[in-house]
Coordinates of C-alpha atoms in Angstrom, one line a residue:
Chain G
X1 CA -11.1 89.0 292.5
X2 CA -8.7 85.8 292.3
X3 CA -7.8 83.9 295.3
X4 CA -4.4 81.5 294.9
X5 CA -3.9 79.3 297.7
X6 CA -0.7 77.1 297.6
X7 CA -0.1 73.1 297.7
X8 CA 1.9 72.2 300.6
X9 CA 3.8 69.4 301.5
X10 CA 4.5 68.0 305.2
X11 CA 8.1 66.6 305.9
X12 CA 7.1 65.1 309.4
X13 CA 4.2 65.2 311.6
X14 CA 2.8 64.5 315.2
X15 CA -1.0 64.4 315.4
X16 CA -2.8 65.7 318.1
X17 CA -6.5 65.0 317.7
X18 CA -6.9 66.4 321.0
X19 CA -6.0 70.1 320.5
X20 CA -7.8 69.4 316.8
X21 CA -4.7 69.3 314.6
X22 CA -1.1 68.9 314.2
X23 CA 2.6 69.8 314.6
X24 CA 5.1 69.4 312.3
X25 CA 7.8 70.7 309.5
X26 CA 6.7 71.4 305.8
X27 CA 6.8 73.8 303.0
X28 CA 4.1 75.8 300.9
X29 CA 4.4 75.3 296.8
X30 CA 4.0 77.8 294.1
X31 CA 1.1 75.8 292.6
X32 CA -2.0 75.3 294.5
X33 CA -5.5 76.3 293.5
X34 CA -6.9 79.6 291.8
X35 CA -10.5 80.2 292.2
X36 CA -12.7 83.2 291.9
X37 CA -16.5 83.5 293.1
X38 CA -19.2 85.6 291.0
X39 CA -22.6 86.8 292.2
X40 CA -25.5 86.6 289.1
X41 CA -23.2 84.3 287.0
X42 CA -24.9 81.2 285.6
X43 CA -22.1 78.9 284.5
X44 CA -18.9 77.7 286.6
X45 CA -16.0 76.9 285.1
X46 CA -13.7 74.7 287.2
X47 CA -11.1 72.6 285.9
X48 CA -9.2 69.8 287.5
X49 CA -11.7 70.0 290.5
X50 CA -15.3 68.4 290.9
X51 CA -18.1 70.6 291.2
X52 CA -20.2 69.0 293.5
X53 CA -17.5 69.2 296.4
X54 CA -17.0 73.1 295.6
X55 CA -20.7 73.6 296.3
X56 CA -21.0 71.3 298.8
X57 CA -17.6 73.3 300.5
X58 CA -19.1 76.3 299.7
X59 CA -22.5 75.9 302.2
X60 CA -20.7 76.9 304.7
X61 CA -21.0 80.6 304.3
X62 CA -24.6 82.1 303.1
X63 CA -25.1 83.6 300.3
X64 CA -25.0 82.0 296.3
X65 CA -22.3 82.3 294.0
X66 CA -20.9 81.1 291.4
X67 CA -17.1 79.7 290.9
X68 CA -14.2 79.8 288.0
X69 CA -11.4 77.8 289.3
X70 CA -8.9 75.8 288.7
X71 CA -6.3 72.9 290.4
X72 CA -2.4 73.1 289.5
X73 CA -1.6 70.2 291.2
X74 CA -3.3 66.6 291.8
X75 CA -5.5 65.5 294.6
X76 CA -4.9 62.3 296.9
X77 CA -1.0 62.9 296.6
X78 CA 0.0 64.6 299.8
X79 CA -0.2 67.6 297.9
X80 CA -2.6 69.6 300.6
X81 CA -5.1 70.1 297.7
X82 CA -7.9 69.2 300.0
X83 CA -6.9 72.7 302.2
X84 CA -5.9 74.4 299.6
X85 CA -9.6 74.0 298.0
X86 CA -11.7 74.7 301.0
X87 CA -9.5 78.0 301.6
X88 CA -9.7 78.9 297.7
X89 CA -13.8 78.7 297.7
X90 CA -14.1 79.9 301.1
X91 CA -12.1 83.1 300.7
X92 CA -13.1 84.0 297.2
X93 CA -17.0 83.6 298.4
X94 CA -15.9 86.0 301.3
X95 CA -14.2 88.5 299.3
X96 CA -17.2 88.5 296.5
X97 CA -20.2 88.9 299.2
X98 CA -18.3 91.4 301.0
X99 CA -18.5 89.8 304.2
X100 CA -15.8 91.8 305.8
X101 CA -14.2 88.5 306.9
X102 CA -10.0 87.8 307.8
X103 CA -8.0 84.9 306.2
X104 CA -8.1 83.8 309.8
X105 CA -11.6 83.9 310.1
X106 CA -12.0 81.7 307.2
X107 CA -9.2 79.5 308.0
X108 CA -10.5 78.4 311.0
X109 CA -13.9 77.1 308.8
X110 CA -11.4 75.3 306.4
X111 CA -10.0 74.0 309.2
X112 CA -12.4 72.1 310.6
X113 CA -13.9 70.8 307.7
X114 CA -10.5 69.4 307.2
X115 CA -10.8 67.9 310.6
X116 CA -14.5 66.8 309.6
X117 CA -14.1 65.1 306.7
X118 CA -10.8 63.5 307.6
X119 CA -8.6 65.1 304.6
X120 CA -6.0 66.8 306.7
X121 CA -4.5 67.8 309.9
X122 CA -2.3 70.9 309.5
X123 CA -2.4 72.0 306.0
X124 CA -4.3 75.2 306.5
X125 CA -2.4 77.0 308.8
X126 CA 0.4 76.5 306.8
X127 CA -1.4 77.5 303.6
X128 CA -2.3 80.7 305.1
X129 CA 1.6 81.8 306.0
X130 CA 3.2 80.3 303.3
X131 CA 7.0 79.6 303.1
X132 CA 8.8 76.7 305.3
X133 CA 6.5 76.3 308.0
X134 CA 7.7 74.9 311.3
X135 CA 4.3 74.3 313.3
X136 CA 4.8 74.3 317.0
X137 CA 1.0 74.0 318.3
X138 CA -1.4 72.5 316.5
X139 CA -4.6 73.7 315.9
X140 CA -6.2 76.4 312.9
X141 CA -5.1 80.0 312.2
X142 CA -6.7 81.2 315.4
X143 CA -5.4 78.8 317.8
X144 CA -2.2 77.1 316.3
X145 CA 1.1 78.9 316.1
X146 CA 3.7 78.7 313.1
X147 CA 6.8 80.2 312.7
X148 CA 8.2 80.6 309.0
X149 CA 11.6 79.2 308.4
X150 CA 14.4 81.1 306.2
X151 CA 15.2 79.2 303.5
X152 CA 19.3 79.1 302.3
X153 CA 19.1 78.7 299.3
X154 CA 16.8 79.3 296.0
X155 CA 15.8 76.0 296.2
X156 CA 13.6 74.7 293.6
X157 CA 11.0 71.5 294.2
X158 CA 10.7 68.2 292.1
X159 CA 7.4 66.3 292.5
X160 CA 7.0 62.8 291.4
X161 CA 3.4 61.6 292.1
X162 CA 3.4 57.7 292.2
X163 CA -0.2 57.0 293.4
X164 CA -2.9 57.8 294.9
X165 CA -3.7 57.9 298.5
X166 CA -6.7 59.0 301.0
X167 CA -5.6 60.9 303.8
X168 CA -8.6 59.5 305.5
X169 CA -7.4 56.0 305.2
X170 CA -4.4 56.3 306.8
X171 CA -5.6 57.8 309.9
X172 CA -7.8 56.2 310.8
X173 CA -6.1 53.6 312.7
X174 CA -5.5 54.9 317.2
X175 CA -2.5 52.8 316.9
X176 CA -0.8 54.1 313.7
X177 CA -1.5 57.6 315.0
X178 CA -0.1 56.7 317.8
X179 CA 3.4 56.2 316.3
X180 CA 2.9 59.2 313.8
X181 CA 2.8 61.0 317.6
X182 CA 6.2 60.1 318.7
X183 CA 7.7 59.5 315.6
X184 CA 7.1 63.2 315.0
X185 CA 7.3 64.8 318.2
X186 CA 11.0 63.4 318.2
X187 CA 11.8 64.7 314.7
X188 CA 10.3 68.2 315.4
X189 CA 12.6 68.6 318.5
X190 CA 15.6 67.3 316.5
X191 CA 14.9 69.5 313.8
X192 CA 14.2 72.8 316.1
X193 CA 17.5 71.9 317.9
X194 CA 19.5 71.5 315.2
X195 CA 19.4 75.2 313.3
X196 CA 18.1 72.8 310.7
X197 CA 17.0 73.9 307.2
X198 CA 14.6 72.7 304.3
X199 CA 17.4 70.5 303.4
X200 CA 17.4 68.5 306.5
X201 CA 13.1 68.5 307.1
X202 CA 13.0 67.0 303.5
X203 CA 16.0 64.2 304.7
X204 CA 14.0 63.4 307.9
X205 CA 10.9 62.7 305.9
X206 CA 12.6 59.5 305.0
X207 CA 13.4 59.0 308.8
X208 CA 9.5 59.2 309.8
X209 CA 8.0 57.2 307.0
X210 CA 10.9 54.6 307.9
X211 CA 10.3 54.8 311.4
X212 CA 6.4 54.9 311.2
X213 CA 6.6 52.1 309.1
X214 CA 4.5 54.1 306.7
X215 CA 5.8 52.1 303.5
X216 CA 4.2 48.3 304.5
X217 CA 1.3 50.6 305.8
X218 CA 0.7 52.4 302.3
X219 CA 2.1 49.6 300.1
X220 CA 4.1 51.1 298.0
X221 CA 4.8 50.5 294.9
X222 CA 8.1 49.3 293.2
X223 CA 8.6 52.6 291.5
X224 CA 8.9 54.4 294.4
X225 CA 11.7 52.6 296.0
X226 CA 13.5 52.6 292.3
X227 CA 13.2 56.3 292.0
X228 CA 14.4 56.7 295.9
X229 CA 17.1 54.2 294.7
X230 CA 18.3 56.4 291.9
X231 CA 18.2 59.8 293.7
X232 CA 20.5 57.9 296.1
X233 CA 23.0 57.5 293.3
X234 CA 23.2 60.6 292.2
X235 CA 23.2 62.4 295.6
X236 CA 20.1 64.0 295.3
X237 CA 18.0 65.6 298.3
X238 CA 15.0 64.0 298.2
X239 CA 12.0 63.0 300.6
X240 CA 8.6 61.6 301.1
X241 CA 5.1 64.1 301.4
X242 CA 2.9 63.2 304.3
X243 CA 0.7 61.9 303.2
X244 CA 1.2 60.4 300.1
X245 CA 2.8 58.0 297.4
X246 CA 5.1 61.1 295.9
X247 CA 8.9 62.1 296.4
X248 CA 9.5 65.5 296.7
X249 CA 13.4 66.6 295.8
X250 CA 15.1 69.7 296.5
X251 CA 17.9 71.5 293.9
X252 CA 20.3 74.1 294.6
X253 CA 21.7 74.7 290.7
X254 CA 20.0 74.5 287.2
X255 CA 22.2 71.3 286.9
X256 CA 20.9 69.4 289.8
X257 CA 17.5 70.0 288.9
X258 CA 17.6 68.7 285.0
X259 CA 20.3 65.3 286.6
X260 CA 16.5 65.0 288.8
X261 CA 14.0 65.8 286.0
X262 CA 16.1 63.0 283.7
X263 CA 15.8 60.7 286.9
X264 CA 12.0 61.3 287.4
X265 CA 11.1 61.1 284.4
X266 CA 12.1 57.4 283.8
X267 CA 9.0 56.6 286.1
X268 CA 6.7 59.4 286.2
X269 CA 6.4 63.2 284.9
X270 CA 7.6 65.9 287.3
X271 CA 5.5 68.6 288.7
X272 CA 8.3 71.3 289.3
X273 CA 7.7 74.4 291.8
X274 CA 9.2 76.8 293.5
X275 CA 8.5 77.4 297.5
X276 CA 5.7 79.4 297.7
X277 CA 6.7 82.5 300.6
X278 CA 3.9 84.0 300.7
X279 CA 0.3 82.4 301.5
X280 CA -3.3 82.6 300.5
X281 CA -3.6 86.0 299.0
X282 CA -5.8 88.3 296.7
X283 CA -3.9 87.8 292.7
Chain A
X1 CA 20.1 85.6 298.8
X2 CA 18.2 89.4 299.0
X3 CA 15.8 90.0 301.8
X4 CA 12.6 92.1 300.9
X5 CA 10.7 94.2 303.8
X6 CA 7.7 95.7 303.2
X7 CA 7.2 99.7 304.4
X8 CA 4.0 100.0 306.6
X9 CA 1.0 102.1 307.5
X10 CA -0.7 102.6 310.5
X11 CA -4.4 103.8 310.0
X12 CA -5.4 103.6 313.9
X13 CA -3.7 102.4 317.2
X14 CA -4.1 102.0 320.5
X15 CA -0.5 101.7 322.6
X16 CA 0.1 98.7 325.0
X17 CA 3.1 99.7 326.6
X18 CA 2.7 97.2 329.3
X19 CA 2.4 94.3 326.5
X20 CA 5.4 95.8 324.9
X21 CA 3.6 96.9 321.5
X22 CA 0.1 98.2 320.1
X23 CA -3.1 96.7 318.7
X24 CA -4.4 99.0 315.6
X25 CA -4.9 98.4 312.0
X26 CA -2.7 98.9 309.3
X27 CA -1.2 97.8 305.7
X28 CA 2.1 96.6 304.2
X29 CA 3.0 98.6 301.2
X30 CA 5.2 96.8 298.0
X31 CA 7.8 98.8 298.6
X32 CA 9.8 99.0 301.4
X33 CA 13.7 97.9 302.0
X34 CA 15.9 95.2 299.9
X35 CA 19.0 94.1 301.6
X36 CA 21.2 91.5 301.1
X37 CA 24.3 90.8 303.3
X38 CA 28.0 89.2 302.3
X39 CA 30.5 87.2 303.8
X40 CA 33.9 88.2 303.2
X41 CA 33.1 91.2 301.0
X42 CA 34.6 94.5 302.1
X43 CA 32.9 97.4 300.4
X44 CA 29.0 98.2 301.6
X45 CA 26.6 99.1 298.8
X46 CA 23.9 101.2 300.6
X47 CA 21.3 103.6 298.4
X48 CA 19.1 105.8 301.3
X49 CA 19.9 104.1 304.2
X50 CA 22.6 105.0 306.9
X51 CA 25.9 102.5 307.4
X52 CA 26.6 103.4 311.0
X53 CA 22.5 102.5 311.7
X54 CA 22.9 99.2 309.2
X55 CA 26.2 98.4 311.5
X56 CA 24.7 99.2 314.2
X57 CA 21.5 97.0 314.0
X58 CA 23.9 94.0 313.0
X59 CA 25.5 93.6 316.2
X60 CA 22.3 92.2 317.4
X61 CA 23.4 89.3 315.7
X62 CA 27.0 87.6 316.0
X63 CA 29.6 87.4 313.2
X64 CA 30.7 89.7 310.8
X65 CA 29.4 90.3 307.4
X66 CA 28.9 93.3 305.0
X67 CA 25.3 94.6 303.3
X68 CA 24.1 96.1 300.3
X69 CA 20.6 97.1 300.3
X70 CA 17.8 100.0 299.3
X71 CA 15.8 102.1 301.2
X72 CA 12.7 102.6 298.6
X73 CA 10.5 104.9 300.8
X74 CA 11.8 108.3 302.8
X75 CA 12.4 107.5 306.8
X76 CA 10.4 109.5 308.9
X77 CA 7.5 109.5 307.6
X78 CA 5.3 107.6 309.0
X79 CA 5.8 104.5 306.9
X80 CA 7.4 101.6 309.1
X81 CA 11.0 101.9 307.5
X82 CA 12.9 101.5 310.7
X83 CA 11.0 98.1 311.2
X84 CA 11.4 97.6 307.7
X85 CA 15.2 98.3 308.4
X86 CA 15.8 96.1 311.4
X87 CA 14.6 93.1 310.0
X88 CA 15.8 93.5 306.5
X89 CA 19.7 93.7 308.0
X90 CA 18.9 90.9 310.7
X91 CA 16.8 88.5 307.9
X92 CA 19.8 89.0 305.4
X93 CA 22.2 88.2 308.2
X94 CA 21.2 85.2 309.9
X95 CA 20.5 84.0 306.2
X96 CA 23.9 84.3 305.0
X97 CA 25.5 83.6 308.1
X98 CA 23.3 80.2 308.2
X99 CA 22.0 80.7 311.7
X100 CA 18.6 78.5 311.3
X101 CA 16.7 81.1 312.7
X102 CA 12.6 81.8 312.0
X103 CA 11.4 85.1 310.9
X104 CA 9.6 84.9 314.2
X105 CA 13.1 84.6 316.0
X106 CA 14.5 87.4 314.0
X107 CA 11.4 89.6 315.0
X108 CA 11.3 89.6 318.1
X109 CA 14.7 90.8 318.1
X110 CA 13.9 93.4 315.5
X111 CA 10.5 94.4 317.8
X112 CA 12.7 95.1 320.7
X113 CA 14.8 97.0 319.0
X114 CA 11.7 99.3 318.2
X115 CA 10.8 99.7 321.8
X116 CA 14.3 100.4 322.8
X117 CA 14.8 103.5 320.4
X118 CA 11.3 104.2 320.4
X119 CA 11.1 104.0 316.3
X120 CA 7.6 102.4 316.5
X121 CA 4.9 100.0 318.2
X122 CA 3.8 97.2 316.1
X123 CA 5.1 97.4 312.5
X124 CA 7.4 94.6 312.8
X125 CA 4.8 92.0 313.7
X126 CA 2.7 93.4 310.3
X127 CA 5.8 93.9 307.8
X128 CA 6.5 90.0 309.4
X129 CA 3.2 88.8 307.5
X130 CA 1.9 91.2 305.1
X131 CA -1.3 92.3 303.8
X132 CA -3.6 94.4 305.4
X133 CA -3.4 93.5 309.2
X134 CA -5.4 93.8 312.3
X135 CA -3.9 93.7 315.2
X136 CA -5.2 92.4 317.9
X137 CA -3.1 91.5 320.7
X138 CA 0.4 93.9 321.2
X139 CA 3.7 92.1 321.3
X140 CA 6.2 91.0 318.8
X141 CA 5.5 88.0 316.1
X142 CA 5.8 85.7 319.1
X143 CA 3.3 87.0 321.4
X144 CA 1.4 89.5 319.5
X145 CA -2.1 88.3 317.6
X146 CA -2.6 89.3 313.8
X147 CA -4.8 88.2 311.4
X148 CA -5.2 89.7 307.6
X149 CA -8.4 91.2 306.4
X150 CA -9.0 90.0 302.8
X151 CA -9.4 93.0 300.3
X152 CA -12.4 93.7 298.4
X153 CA -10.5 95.7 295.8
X154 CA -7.8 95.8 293.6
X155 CA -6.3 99.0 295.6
X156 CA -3.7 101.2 294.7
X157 CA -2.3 103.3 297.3
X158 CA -0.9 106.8 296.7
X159 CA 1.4 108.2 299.0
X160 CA 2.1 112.0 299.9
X161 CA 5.2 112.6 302.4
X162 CA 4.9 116.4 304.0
X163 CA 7.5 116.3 306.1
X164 CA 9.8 114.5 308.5
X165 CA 8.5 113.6 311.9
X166 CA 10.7 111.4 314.8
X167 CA 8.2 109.0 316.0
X168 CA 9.4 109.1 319.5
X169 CA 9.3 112.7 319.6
X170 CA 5.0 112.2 319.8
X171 CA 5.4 108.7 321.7
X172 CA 7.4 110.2 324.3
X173 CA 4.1 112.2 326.5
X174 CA 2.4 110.1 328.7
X175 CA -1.0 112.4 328.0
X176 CA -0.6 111.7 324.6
X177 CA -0.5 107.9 324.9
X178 CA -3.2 107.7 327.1
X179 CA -5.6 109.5 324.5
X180 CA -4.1 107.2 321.7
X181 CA -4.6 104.0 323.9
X182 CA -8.2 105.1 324.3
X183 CA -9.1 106.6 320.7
X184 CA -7.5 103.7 319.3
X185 CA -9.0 101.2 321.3
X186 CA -12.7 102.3 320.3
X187 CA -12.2 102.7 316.8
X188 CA -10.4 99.2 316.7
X189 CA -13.4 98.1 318.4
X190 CA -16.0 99.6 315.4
X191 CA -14.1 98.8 312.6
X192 CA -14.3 95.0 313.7
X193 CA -18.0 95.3 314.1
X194 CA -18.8 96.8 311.1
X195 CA -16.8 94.5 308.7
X196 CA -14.8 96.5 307.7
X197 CA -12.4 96.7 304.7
X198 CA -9.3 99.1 303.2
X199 CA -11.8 102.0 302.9
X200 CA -13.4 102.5 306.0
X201 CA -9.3 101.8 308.0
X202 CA -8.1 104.7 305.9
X203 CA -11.3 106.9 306.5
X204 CA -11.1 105.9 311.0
X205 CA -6.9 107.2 310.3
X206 CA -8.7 110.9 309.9
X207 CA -10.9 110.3 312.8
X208 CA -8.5 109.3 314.8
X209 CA -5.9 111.9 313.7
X210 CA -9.0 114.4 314.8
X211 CA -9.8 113.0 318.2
X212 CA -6.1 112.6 319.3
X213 CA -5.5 116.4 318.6
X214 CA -2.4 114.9 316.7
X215 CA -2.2 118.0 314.4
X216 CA -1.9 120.5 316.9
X217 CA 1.0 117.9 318.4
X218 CA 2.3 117.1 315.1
X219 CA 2.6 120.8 313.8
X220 CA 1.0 120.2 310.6
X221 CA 1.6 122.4 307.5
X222 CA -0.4 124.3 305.2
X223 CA -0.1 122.2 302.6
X224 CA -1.5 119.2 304.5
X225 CA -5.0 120.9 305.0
X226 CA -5.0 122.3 301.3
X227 CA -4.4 118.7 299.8
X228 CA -6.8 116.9 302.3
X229 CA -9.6 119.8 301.3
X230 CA -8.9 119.2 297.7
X231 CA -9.3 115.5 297.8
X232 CA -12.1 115.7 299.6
X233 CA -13.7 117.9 296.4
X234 CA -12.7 114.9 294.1
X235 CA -14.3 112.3 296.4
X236 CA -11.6 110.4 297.2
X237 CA -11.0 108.3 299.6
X238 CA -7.6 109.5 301.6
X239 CA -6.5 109.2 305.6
X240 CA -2.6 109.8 307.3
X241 CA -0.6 107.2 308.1
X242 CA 0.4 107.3 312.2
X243 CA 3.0 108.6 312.7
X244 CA 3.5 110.7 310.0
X245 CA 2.7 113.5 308.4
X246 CA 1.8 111.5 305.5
X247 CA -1.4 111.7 303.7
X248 CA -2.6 108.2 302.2
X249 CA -5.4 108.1 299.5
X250 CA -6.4 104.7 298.0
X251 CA -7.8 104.3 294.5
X252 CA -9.3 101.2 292.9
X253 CA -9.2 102.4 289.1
X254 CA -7.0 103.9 286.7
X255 CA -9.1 107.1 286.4
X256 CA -9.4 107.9 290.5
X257 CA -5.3 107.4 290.1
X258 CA -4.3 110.0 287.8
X259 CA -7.4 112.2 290.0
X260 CA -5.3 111.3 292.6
X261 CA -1.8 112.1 291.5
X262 CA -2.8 115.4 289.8
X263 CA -3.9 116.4 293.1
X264 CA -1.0 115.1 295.2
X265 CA 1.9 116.6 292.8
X266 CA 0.4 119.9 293.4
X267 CA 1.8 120.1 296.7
X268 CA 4.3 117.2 296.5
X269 CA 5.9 114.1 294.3
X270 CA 3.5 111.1 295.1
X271 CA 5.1 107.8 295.8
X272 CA 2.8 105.0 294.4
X273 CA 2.4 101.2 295.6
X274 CA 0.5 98.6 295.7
X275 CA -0.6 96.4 299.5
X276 CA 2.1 93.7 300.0
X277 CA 0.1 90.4 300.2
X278 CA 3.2 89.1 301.4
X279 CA 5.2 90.6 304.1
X280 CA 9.5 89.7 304.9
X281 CA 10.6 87.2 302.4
X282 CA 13.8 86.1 300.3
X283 CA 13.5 87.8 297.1

């Protein structure tokens, strides 16, 4: 049995290491990572994705297997691969041993190892629901709580990817997380006062990389403010994934969306998705 | 922008009427109801479902709009349509009418609707996320705990409606409820020890059906014990969905389907589905 678990991006965020996680605004994509585990089968077959982390993910549930998979979307670009890879392996291991586990069960093992190894801080929970995800206490599947916002529209997703980045590097720092807290907390309370939509969590992503000072932090690169530049012009909703070096735009119409493939494409080629509304699932 | 609701099953339950729902286990079936609502359009397009309910529901909500929407499973029978109802009108609403509402916000209005006209204990919070559920703490999406058991199969479920049944009509005896609280609450209690998957859910429905005395209550037909003996012969694996007198059976091949459909259209047409990974979403 497949597993898909979707990418995600976060629009804003406010750490809180001390409840072991995050809250924030931020929506699932309808790429991710497919993956399938097999008992008594000697080759793996895993594209886009390195083998040694699968197996070295994969120790922590018993039992051997074996894994065909494959990535949609790149790693180190705010793309909540990292979550998306322990949940694929983990869950499809589950599901082939028969261990009788929930999502939630092996969420909150995902979880943590995104905690452990520095790669993310609210990406699971969100992966597991799908959708817009407005997350309102941080924490995994068991102890976090999400609510699942409606979109308005059939809004389709532009991804530029301009450059790598490691999660890890940009938090480690007390005092940057320290502004991500407020930065974020403020945002969330705006947005949740507002009767906002994904329109306006993508527009405030600006506001907290601006505010966070997040640019000077993750020296970006001249392409990235052209592109932002651009989209201005043409009056195209677009934001910044947390985090990463990639601009995530929003359409409404078949119009908009080829005025911001044209515009992407001058700089870098566009990953294009579709919200994802419904979660890690059995396809 | 159309709303899909998924119908829902109910295997085992235990009622919490003092947390204002039920723990139990069930699963979200892919069909279910489609609504969308209009502004500013006068004529209603409604296919199996009732406009003075639809109407009715909608006041919940301000503003005035106008719906058209499918019922694709029977009412009253067992298979969470008035949740499925509720939330599809209220989802479609607040989307067209731009409220920036959750699905959690719209939930918990459609879960209290439930209690009020006694229609059901804990679909809501289930159709609200999909899959196969377990339920472990009563309430609506807000205060209720769910989590989703991963599947080991490819399952298709077969569905065999023999007759109409109010659910309130069996909620309404205090004796009743307290041997459902207690049934329910053991065989919740097994099933997460043992774990558990589809099969052995569906299989506890027939237990607890047995140890509830529900068909003496329920005033089952002929034709309910002829079709459960005959599947039975052919090995199948079949339970009743609560409350209804519905008989379930779940196949995970092509073969054990058409077994299973011979068998069913003997005594009745069989409605077939697949689980709903999914739960509410835009469509």
């Amino acid at each position: 049995m497949k597993v898909f678990v979707p990418g995600h991006v976060t629009f804003f965020f406010s750490p809180r290491p001390e409840e072991g996680g995050s809250i924030g605004v931020g929506a699932c994509l309808d790429k991710g990572v497919i993956m399938e585990a097999h008992s008594g089968r000697k080759r793996d077959n895993l594209s886009g994705i390195r083998r040694e982390v699968v197996y070295d993910i994969s120790k922590e549930l018993e039992g051997e297997v074996h894994f065909s998979g494959r990535a949609q979307l790149p790693f180190k670009h705010g793309l909540g691969m990292s979550g998306a890879l322990y949940l694929s392996v983990l869950l499809s291991k589950s599901i082939e041993l028969g261990l009788g586990k929930t999502i939630e069960d092996i969420g909150e093992i995902a979880h943590s190892l995104e905690l452990r190894r520095g790669t993310g801080l609210g990406d699971v929970i969100a992966q597991i629901r799908g959708g817009i995800d407005v997350r309102l206490k941080a924490g995994g599947p068991k102890t976090g709580k999400i609510e699942k916002l409606l979109p308005r529209k059939n809004y389709r997703v532009s991804i530029a990817p301009l450059g790598e980045l490691e999660t890890k590097e940009v938090l480690k720092s007390e005092k940057v997380l320290s502004r991500f807290r407020s930065v974020g907390e403020n945002l969330l309370r705006e947005f949740l006062e507002s009767e906002g939509d994904l329109e306006l969590a993508v527009e405030l992503s600006k506001y907290f990389f601006e505010k966070t000072k997040l640019g000077k932090l993750m020296e970006m690169s001249n392409e990235f403010h052209l592109l932002g530049d651009s989209l201005d012009e043409k009056g195209v909703t677009w934001g910044i994934s947390m985090l990463g070096k990639t601009i995530v735009s929003i359409s409404r119409s078949g119009i908009e969306r080829r005025v911001i493939r044209k515009t992407i494409s001058r700089y870098v080629k566009p990953i294009e998705c579709r919200i994802d509304p419904c979660g890690a699932r059995v396809i």
